């Protein structure tokens, strides 16, 4: 019964996602979208030729994205904003079909200006916006400026909405950059040409660009880049992670030392104030299982604690020196 319910829900979400894509984005294999150009070319091309069925997590991620946009739109409406349009479609007029759908475009008819707001709903809001987000925004601003020559596109921003405990964060201060836009259009031309060649069988492997988001790529399992004995392109990521882990260990030691020193003071002296904070020794109790007594009790019934233990598996990233 519950398995059947889960299958029904997942199938319905799949249909909703397909319907939403068709209604808002049309046939994605016939043009390059802003996120296609920002992504690894191999991933973009394989996605167009053979869109994999999304798993439940991805489907829920899609819905989360739509919900974030709806929340922001409702907030703008409630705040009395009427000067914006949603899902504005802009196209490049050149030979390569490039199209983008802009989440929010703010328009001032009086000043003939426009501004772009792109909404993201990441699992965790990064300290700095991802490069792919910025690329997408620059492309959107460029396409908007091309599509509305009577207006000046003044600025753009990325609003990250987190449904956990991070809330929202605005990354602003972007303005259209002709050089970046031109570079992205050149990149679009390269990807489009590779797409045509790969489809015709004239190209065996499109360009691959390893990045931190490869783990979410549905074409990783047979990606030639990962067949190498050592994946050079991940050096920086692993280097940063190991450095952060060292810093974390040092910080934890430092924090624990400072805590012990201050606790020793308030334990003797009683509560005190410093740096606008109240420091005191607190004692909390928690219930713990007396496994010795429980073991003895179970023994009386011919059983032991081990009879009630079961294994469960979990995954984690293990890092150790390579041979
Ligand atoms: S795994 Fe990474 S490099 Fe390979 S196709 Fe996917 S995104 Fe590109």
Tab-separated table of C-alpha atoms and ligand atoms in Angstrom:
chain	number	residue	atom	x	y	z
A	1	UNK	CA	0.000	0.000	0.000
A	2	UNK	CA	2.652	2.528	1.082
A	3	UNK	CA	5.005	1.413	-1.740
A	4	UNK	CA	2.190	1.919	-4.213
A	5	UNK	CA	1.481	5.378	-2.789
A	6	UNK	CA	5.139	6.355	-3.196
A	7	UNK	CA	5.173	5.133	-6.805
A	8	UNK	CA	1.987	7.103	-7.531
A	9	UNK	CA	3.455	10.269	-5.983
A	10	UNK	CA	6.724	9.943	-7.884
A	11	UNK	CA	4.959	9.317	-11.199
A	12	UNK	CA	2.695	12.326	-10.614
A	13	UNK	CA	5.684	14.525	-9.798
A	14	UNK	CA	7.388	13.278	-12.969
A	15	UNK	CA	4.330	14.247	-15.028
A	16	UNK	CA	4.118	17.653	-13.326
A	17	UNK	CA	7.794	18.320	-14.052
A	18	UNK	CA	7.404	17.323	-17.724
A	19	UNK	CA	4.253	19.431	-18.061
A	20	UNK	CA	5.912	22.430	-16.427
A	21	UNK	CA	8.977	22.113	-18.683
A	22	UNK	CA	6.826	21.928	-21.829
A	23	UNK	CA	4.644	24.862	-20.774
A	24	UNK	CA	7.433	27.161	-19.675
A	25	UNK	CA	10.543	26.036	-21.538
A	26	UNK	CA	9.153	24.341	-24.666
A	27	UNK	CA	11.263	21.771	-26.539
A	28	UNK	CA	14.636	22.112	-24.815
A	29	UNK	CA	16.440	20.102	-27.480
A	30	UNK	CA	15.865	22.846	-30.055
A	31	UNK	CA	17.746	25.652	-28.313
A	32	UNK	CA	20.377	26.397	-25.683
A	33	UNK	CA	19.146	27.823	-22.410
A	34	UNK	CA	21.179	29.972	-20.040
A	35	UNK	CA	21.855	27.054	-17.695
A	36	UNK	CA	22.902	24.861	-20.696
A	37	UNK	CA	25.608	27.348	-21.606
A	38	UNK	CA	26.803	27.595	-18.009
A	39	UNK	CA	27.048	23.785	-17.693
A	40	UNK	CA	29.641	21.282	-18.851
A	41	UNK	CA	29.145	20.854	-22.673
A	42	UNK	CA	29.007	17.020	-22.516
A	43	UNK	CA	26.320	17.158	-19.835
A	44	UNK	CA	24.283	19.733	-21.787
A	45	UNK	CA	24.481	17.766	-25.037
A	46	UNK	CA	23.692	14.339	-23.560
A	47	UNK	CA	20.814	15.868	-21.619
A	48	UNK	CA	19.313	17.203	-24.834
A	49	UNK	CA	19.674	13.937	-26.709
A	50	UNK	CA	18.637	11.622	-23.939
A	51	UNK	CA	17.001	13.397	-21.015
A	52	UNK	CA	17.212	10.957	-18.117
A	53	UNK	CA	14.182	10.363	-15.941
A	54	UNK	CA	14.606	12.358	-12.751
A	55	UNK	CA	14.759	10.574	-9.406
A	56	UNK	CA	12.564	11.613	-6.503
A	57	UNK	CA	15.193	13.906	-4.969
A	58	UNK	CA	15.636	15.789	-8.248
A	59	UNK	CA	11.871	16.050	-8.732
A	60	UNK	CA	11.480	17.502	-5.251
A	61	UNK	CA	14.344	19.895	-6.001
A	62	UNK	CA	12.439	21.138	-9.076
A	63	UNK	CA	9.315	21.734	-6.982
A	64	UNK	CA	11.385	23.545	-4.390
A	65	UNK	CA	12.640	25.892	-7.130
A	66	UNK	CA	9.079	26.679	-8.262
A	67	UNK	CA	7.967	27.181	-4.663
A	68	UNK	CA	10.807	29.612	-3.993
A	69	UNK	CA	9.744	31.686	-7.002
A	70	UNK	CA	6.097	31.651	-5.900
A	71	UNK	CA	7.040	32.772	-2.389
A	72	UNK	CA	9.118	35.656	-3.716
A	73	UNK	CA	6.354	36.690	-6.171
A	74	UNK	CA	3.744	36.617	-3.377
A	75	UNK	CA	6.012	38.724	-1.162
A	76	UNK	CA	6.569	41.284	-3.934
A	77	UNK	CA	2.813	41.462	-4.606
A	78	UNK	CA	2.084	41.838	-0.906
A	79	UNK	CA	4.685	44.615	-0.672
A	80	UNK	CA	2.764	46.447	-3.400
A	81	UNK	CA	5.210	45.943	-6.279
A	82	UNK	CA	3.476	45.897	-9.642
A	83	UNK	CA	6.422	46.841	-11.832
A	84	UNK	CA	7.683	43.352	-12.580
A	85	UNK	CA	7.049	40.525	-15.015
A	86	UNK	CA	7.709	36.840	-14.447
A	87	UNK	CA	9.176	34.171	-16.726
A	88	UNK	CA	10.170	36.711	-19.370
A	89	UNK	CA	11.355	34.875	-22.485
A	90	UNK	CA	14.292	36.409	-24.320
A	91	UNK	CA	15.991	35.091	-27.482
A	92	UNK	CA	19.259	35.727	-29.218
A	93	UNK	CA	18.777	36.975	-32.742
A	94	UNK	CA	21.899	35.319	-34.190
A	95	UNK	CA	22.366	31.949	-35.896
A	96	UNK	CA	22.685	29.957	-32.679
A	97	UNK	CA	19.316	29.486	-30.942
A	98	UNK	CA	19.864	30.786	-27.432
A	99	UNK	CA	16.891	31.450	-25.238
A	100	UNK	CA	16.454	32.300	-21.575
A	101	UNK	CA	13.525	32.518	-19.207
A	102	UNK	CA	14.031	35.207	-16.616
A	103	UNK	CA	12.404	34.657	-13.232
A	104	UNK	CA	11.706	38.338	-12.535
A	105	UNK	CA	12.234	41.448	-14.648
A	106	UNK	CA	11.589	44.807	-13.007
A	107	UNK	CA	10.648	47.556	-15.429
A	108	UNK	CA	10.573	51.314	-15.061
A	109	UNK	CA	8.605	52.723	-17.977
A	110	UNK	CA	9.370	56.273	-16.836
A	111	UNK	CA	13.146	55.757	-16.921
A	112	UNK	CA	13.085	53.046	-19.600
A	113	UNK	CA	15.195	50.757	-17.435
A	114	UNK	CA	15.094	47.075	-16.525
A	115	UNK	CA	16.588	44.906	-13.791
A	116	UNK	CA	16.821	41.119	-13.535
A	117	UNK	CA	16.279	38.984	-10.454
A	118	UNK	CA	17.169	35.297	-10.603
A	119	UNK	CA	15.814	33.120	-7.789
A	120	UNK	CA	17.724	30.054	-6.585
A	121	UNK	CA	16.744	27.548	-3.945
A	122	UNK	CA	19.937	25.736	-2.938
A	123	UNK	CA	20.203	23.098	-0.227
A	124	UNK	CA	22.789	25.345	1.398
A	125	UNK	CA	23.377	28.980	0.554
A	126	UNK	CA	27.063	29.341	-0.349
A	127	UNK	CA	29.162	32.174	1.052
A	128	UNK	CA	29.723	33.440	-2.483
A	129	UNK	CA	27.389	32.772	-5.408
A	130	UNK	CA	28.335	29.821	-7.637
A	131	UNK	CA	30.072	30.728	-10.890
A	132	UNK	CA	27.269	29.002	-12.844
A	133	UNK	CA	24.684	31.286	-11.217
A	134	UNK	CA	26.665	34.376	-12.189
A	135	UNK	CA	27.211	33.120	-15.728
A	136	UNK	CA	23.476	32.571	-16.074
A	137	UNK	CA	22.728	36.078	-14.817
A	138	UNK	CA	25.229	37.762	-17.162
A	139	UNK	CA	23.736	35.875	-20.080
A	140	UNK	CA	20.200	36.811	-19.036
A	141	UNK	CA	21.094	40.507	-18.754
A	142	UNK	CA	22.818	40.436	-22.148
A	143	UNK	CA	19.903	38.703	-23.872
A	144	UNK	CA	17.428	41.080	-22.217
A	145	UNK	CA	19.414	44.099	-23.410
A	146	UNK	CA	19.485	42.643	-26.956
A	147	UNK	CA	15.757	41.917	-26.915
A	148	UNK	CA	14.716	45.340	-25.588
A	149	UNK	CA	16.992	47.883	-27.291
A	150	UNK	CA	14.734	50.769	-26.188
A	151	UNK	CA	15.486	50.002	-22.539
A	152	UNK	CA	18.672	50.092	-20.510
A	153	UNK	CA	19.300	46.968	-18.470
A	154	UNK	CA	20.741	48.518	-15.348
A	155	UNK	CA	21.436	45.665	-12.998
A	156	UNK	CA	20.885	42.111	-11.904
A	157	UNK	CA	20.822	40.144	-8.667
A	158	UNK	CA	20.532	36.571	-7.423
A	159	UNK	CA	18.210	35.803	-4.531
A	160	UNK	CA	18.968	32.515	-2.786
A	161	UNK	CA	16.029	31.103	-0.841
A	162	UNK	CA	16.718	28.323	1.627
A	163	UNK	CA	13.934	26.229	3.116
A	164	UNK	CA	16.182	25.155	5.992
A	165	UNK	CA	17.491	27.534	8.610
A	166	UNK	CA	19.475	29.866	6.355
A	167	UNK	CA	16.550	32.004	5.197
A	168	UNK	CA	17.284	34.212	2.201
A	169	UNK	CA	20.346	35.948	0.871
A	170	UNK	CA	20.632	38.499	-1.883
A	171	UNK	CA	23.737	38.599	-4.051
A	172	UNK	CA	23.556	41.913	-5.864
A	173	UNK	CA	25.763	44.446	-7.591
A	174	UNK	CA	25.788	42.845	-11.072
A	175	UNK	CA	25.489	44.868	-14.237
A	176	UNK	CA	25.610	43.785	-17.898
A	177	UNK	CA	29.164	43.128	-19.095
A	178	UNK	CA	29.623	43.195	-22.854
A	179	UNK	CA	32.876	41.206	-22.803
A	180	UNK	CA	31.454	38.450	-20.610
A	181	UNK	CA	28.269	38.307	-22.680
A	182	UNK	CA	30.246	38.059	-25.915
A	183	UNK	CA	32.401	35.312	-24.381
A	184	UNK	CA	29.273	33.399	-23.373
A	185	UNK	CA	27.776	33.725	-26.854
A	186	UNK	CA	31.029	32.351	-28.310
A	187	UNK	CA	30.789	29.488	-25.829
A	188	UNK	CA	27.164	28.923	-26.889
A	189	UNK	CA	28.287	28.706	-30.521
A	190	UNK	CA	30.925	26.091	-29.635
A	191	UNK	CA	28.447	24.001	-27.618
A	192	UNK	CA	25.784	24.247	-30.346
A	193	UNK	CA	28.261	23.185	-33.039
A	194	UNK	CA	29.412	20.249	-30.915
A	195	UNK	CA	25.768	19.314	-30.343
A	196	UNK	CA	25.166	19.161	-34.109
A	197	UNK	CA	28.395	17.234	-34.753
A	198	UNK	CA	27.790	14.754	-31.931
A	199	UNK	CA	24.205	14.157	-33.130
A	200	UNK	CA	25.471	13.485	-36.668
A	201	UNK	CA	28.137	11.079	-35.407
A	202	UNK	CA	30.984	13.407	-36.435
A	203	UNK	CA	32.195	13.909	-32.870
A	204	UNK	CA	32.782	11.084	-30.410
A	205	UNK	CA	33.053	13.046	-27.158
A	206	UNK	CA	31.948	16.622	-26.526
A	207	UNK	CA	34.146	18.835	-24.354
A	208	UNK	CA	34.065	17.832	-20.698
A	209	UNK	CA	34.492	20.248	-17.842
A	210	UNK	CA	34.929	18.673	-14.459
A	211	UNK	CA	33.608	20.786	-11.606
A	212	UNK	CA	32.252	20.521	-8.079
A	213	UNK	CA	28.778	19.754	-9.457
A	214	UNK	CA	29.824	16.593	-11.363
A	215	UNK	CA	28.359	14.538	-8.504
A	216	UNK	CA	24.889	15.661	-9.601
A	217	UNK	CA	25.495	14.898	-13.284
A	218	UNK	CA	23.441	11.944	-14.577
A	219	UNK	CA	26.237	11.102	-17.051
A	220	UNK	CA	29.050	10.706	-14.543
A	221	UNK	CA	29.055	6.889	-14.493
A	222	UNK	CA	30.470	6.638	-18.036
A	223	UNK	CA	32.179	10.019	-18.196
A	224	UNK	CA	35.632	9.530	-19.809
A	225	UNK	CA	37.103	12.244	-17.577
A	226	UNK	CA	36.663	9.955	-14.580
A	227	UNK	CA	38.417	7.015	-16.203
A	228	UNK	CA	41.835	8.530	-15.466
A	229	UNK	CA	43.801	6.997	-12.601
A	230	UNK	CA	44.041	10.378	-10.950
A	231	UNK	CA	41.461	13.085	-11.632
A	232	UNK	CA	43.703	16.146	-11.853
A	233	UNK	CA	40.805	18.585	-12.177
A	234	UNK	CA	39.606	17.775	-8.657
A	235	UNK	CA	42.962	18.668	-7.088
A	236	UNK	CA	41.832	22.131	-6.016
A	237	UNK	CA	38.571	20.878	-4.462
A	238	UNK	CA	40.339	18.194	-2.442
A	239	UNK	CA	43.113	20.610	-1.478
A	240	UNK	CA	40.589	23.160	-0.176
A	241	UNK	CA	38.667	20.466	1.720
A	242	UNK	CA	41.749	19.055	3.456
A	243	UNK	CA	42.913	22.568	4.358
A	244	UNK	CA	39.453	23.367	5.806
A	245	UNK	CA	39.517	20.132	7.799
A	246	UNK	CA	42.874	21.115	9.302
A	247	UNK	CA	41.502	24.552	10.169
A	248	UNK	CA	38.400	22.899	11.692
A	249	UNK	CA	40.558	20.660	13.907
A	250	UNK	CA	42.698	23.646	15.017
A	251	UNK	CA	39.578	25.725	15.673
A	252	UNK	CA	37.926	22.964	17.680
A	253	UNK	CA	41.047	22.611	19.838
A	254	UNK	CA	41.238	26.384	20.353
A	255	UNK	CA	37.513	26.630	21.175
A	256	UNK	CA	37.650	23.778	23.618
A	257	UNK	CA	40.723	25.278	25.369
A	258	UNK	CA	39.099	28.692	25.725
A	259	UNK	CA	35.886	27.115	27.000
A	260	UNK	CA	37.805	25.138	29.648
A	261	UNK	CA	39.700	28.257	30.799
A	262	UNK	CA	36.530	30.333	31.135
A	263	UNK	CA	34.630	27.487	32.795
A	264	UNK	CA	37.424	27.191	35.362
A	265	UNK	CA	36.969	30.894	36.193
A	266	UNK	CA	33.153	30.899	36.521
A	267	UNK	CA	33.233	27.577	38.368
A	268	UNK	CA	35.186	29.300	41.142
A	269	UNK	CA	34.008	32.868	40.894
A	270	UNK	CA	30.349	32.354	39.903
A	271	UNK	CA	28.495	34.050	36.994
A	272	UNK	CA	30.106	37.090	35.379
A	273	UNK	CA	29.672	39.388	32.421
A	274	UNK	CA	32.245	39.970	29.689
A	275	UNK	CA	32.018	41.240	26.130
A	276	UNK	CA	28.276	41.856	26.699
A	277	UNK	CA	27.741	38.143	27.408
A	278	UNK	CA	26.687	36.422	30.610
A	279	UNK	CA	28.927	33.491	31.498
A	280	UNK	CA	28.011	30.899	34.081
A	281	UNK	CA	28.560	27.284	34.886
A	282	UNK	CA	25.500	25.324	33.785
A	283	UNK	CA	24.636	21.780	34.729
A	284	UNK	CA	22.200	19.781	32.684
A	285	UNK	CA	21.188	16.206	33.095
A	286	UNK	CA	20.169	13.743	30.455
A	287	UNK	CA	18.906	10.212	30.620
A	288	UNK	CA	21.431	7.564	29.657
A	289	UNK	CA	20.817	3.897	29.299
A	290	UNK	CA	22.468	1.798	32.020
A	291	UNK	CA	23.647	-0.943	29.683
A	292	UNK	CA	25.258	-2.958	32.517
A	293	UNK	CA	21.987	-3.293	34.410
A	294	UNK	CA	20.020	-3.870	31.229
A	295	UNK	CA	22.519	-6.581	30.220
A	296	UNK	CA	22.112	-8.324	33.569
A	297	UNK	CA	18.342	-8.075	33.313
A	298	UNK	CA	18.314	-9.591	29.838
A	299	UNK	CA	20.653	-12.366	30.955
A	300	UNK	CA	17.929	-13.478	33.345
A	301	UNK	CA	15.762	-14.134	30.282
A	302	UNK	CA	18.505	-15.905	28.369
A	303	UNK	CA	19.190	-12.939	26.108
A	304	UNK	CA	21.824	-10.252	25.726
A	305	UNK	CA	22.070	-6.703	24.396
A	306	UNK	CA	23.592	-8.045	21.168
A	307	UNK	CA	20.270	-9.793	20.403
A	308	UNK	CA	18.698	-6.347	20.067
A	309	UNK	CA	21.419	-4.675	18.048
A	310	UNK	CA	21.211	-4.378	14.298
A	311	UNK	CA	23.573	-2.944	11.721
A	312	UNK	CA	22.662	-0.046	9.532
A	313	UNK	CA	24.855	1.433	6.841
A	314	UNK	CA	25.560	5.039	6.018
A	315	UNK	CA	27.847	6.705	3.542
A	316	UNK	CA	30.540	9.303	4.062
A	317	UNK	CA	33.545	10.700	2.285
A	318	UNK	CA	36.730	8.925	3.355
A	319	UNK	CA	39.946	10.698	2.499
A	320	UNK	CA	43.327	9.078	3.008
A	321	UNK	CA	46.743	9.225	1.412
A	322	UNK	CA	46.731	7.577	-2.017
A	323	UNK	CA	49.293	4.850	-2.658
B	1	LIG	S1	30.571	14.073	-14.988
B	1	LIG	FE1	31.269	16.201	-15.016
B	1	LIG	S2	32.693	16.290	-16.735
B	1	LIG	FE2	31.508	14.422	-16.993
B	1	LIG	S3	29.799	15.003	-18.291
B	1	LIG	FE3	29.096	15.222	-16.205
B	1	LIG	S4	29.491	17.361	-15.680
B	1	LIG	FE4	30.696	16.901	-17.506
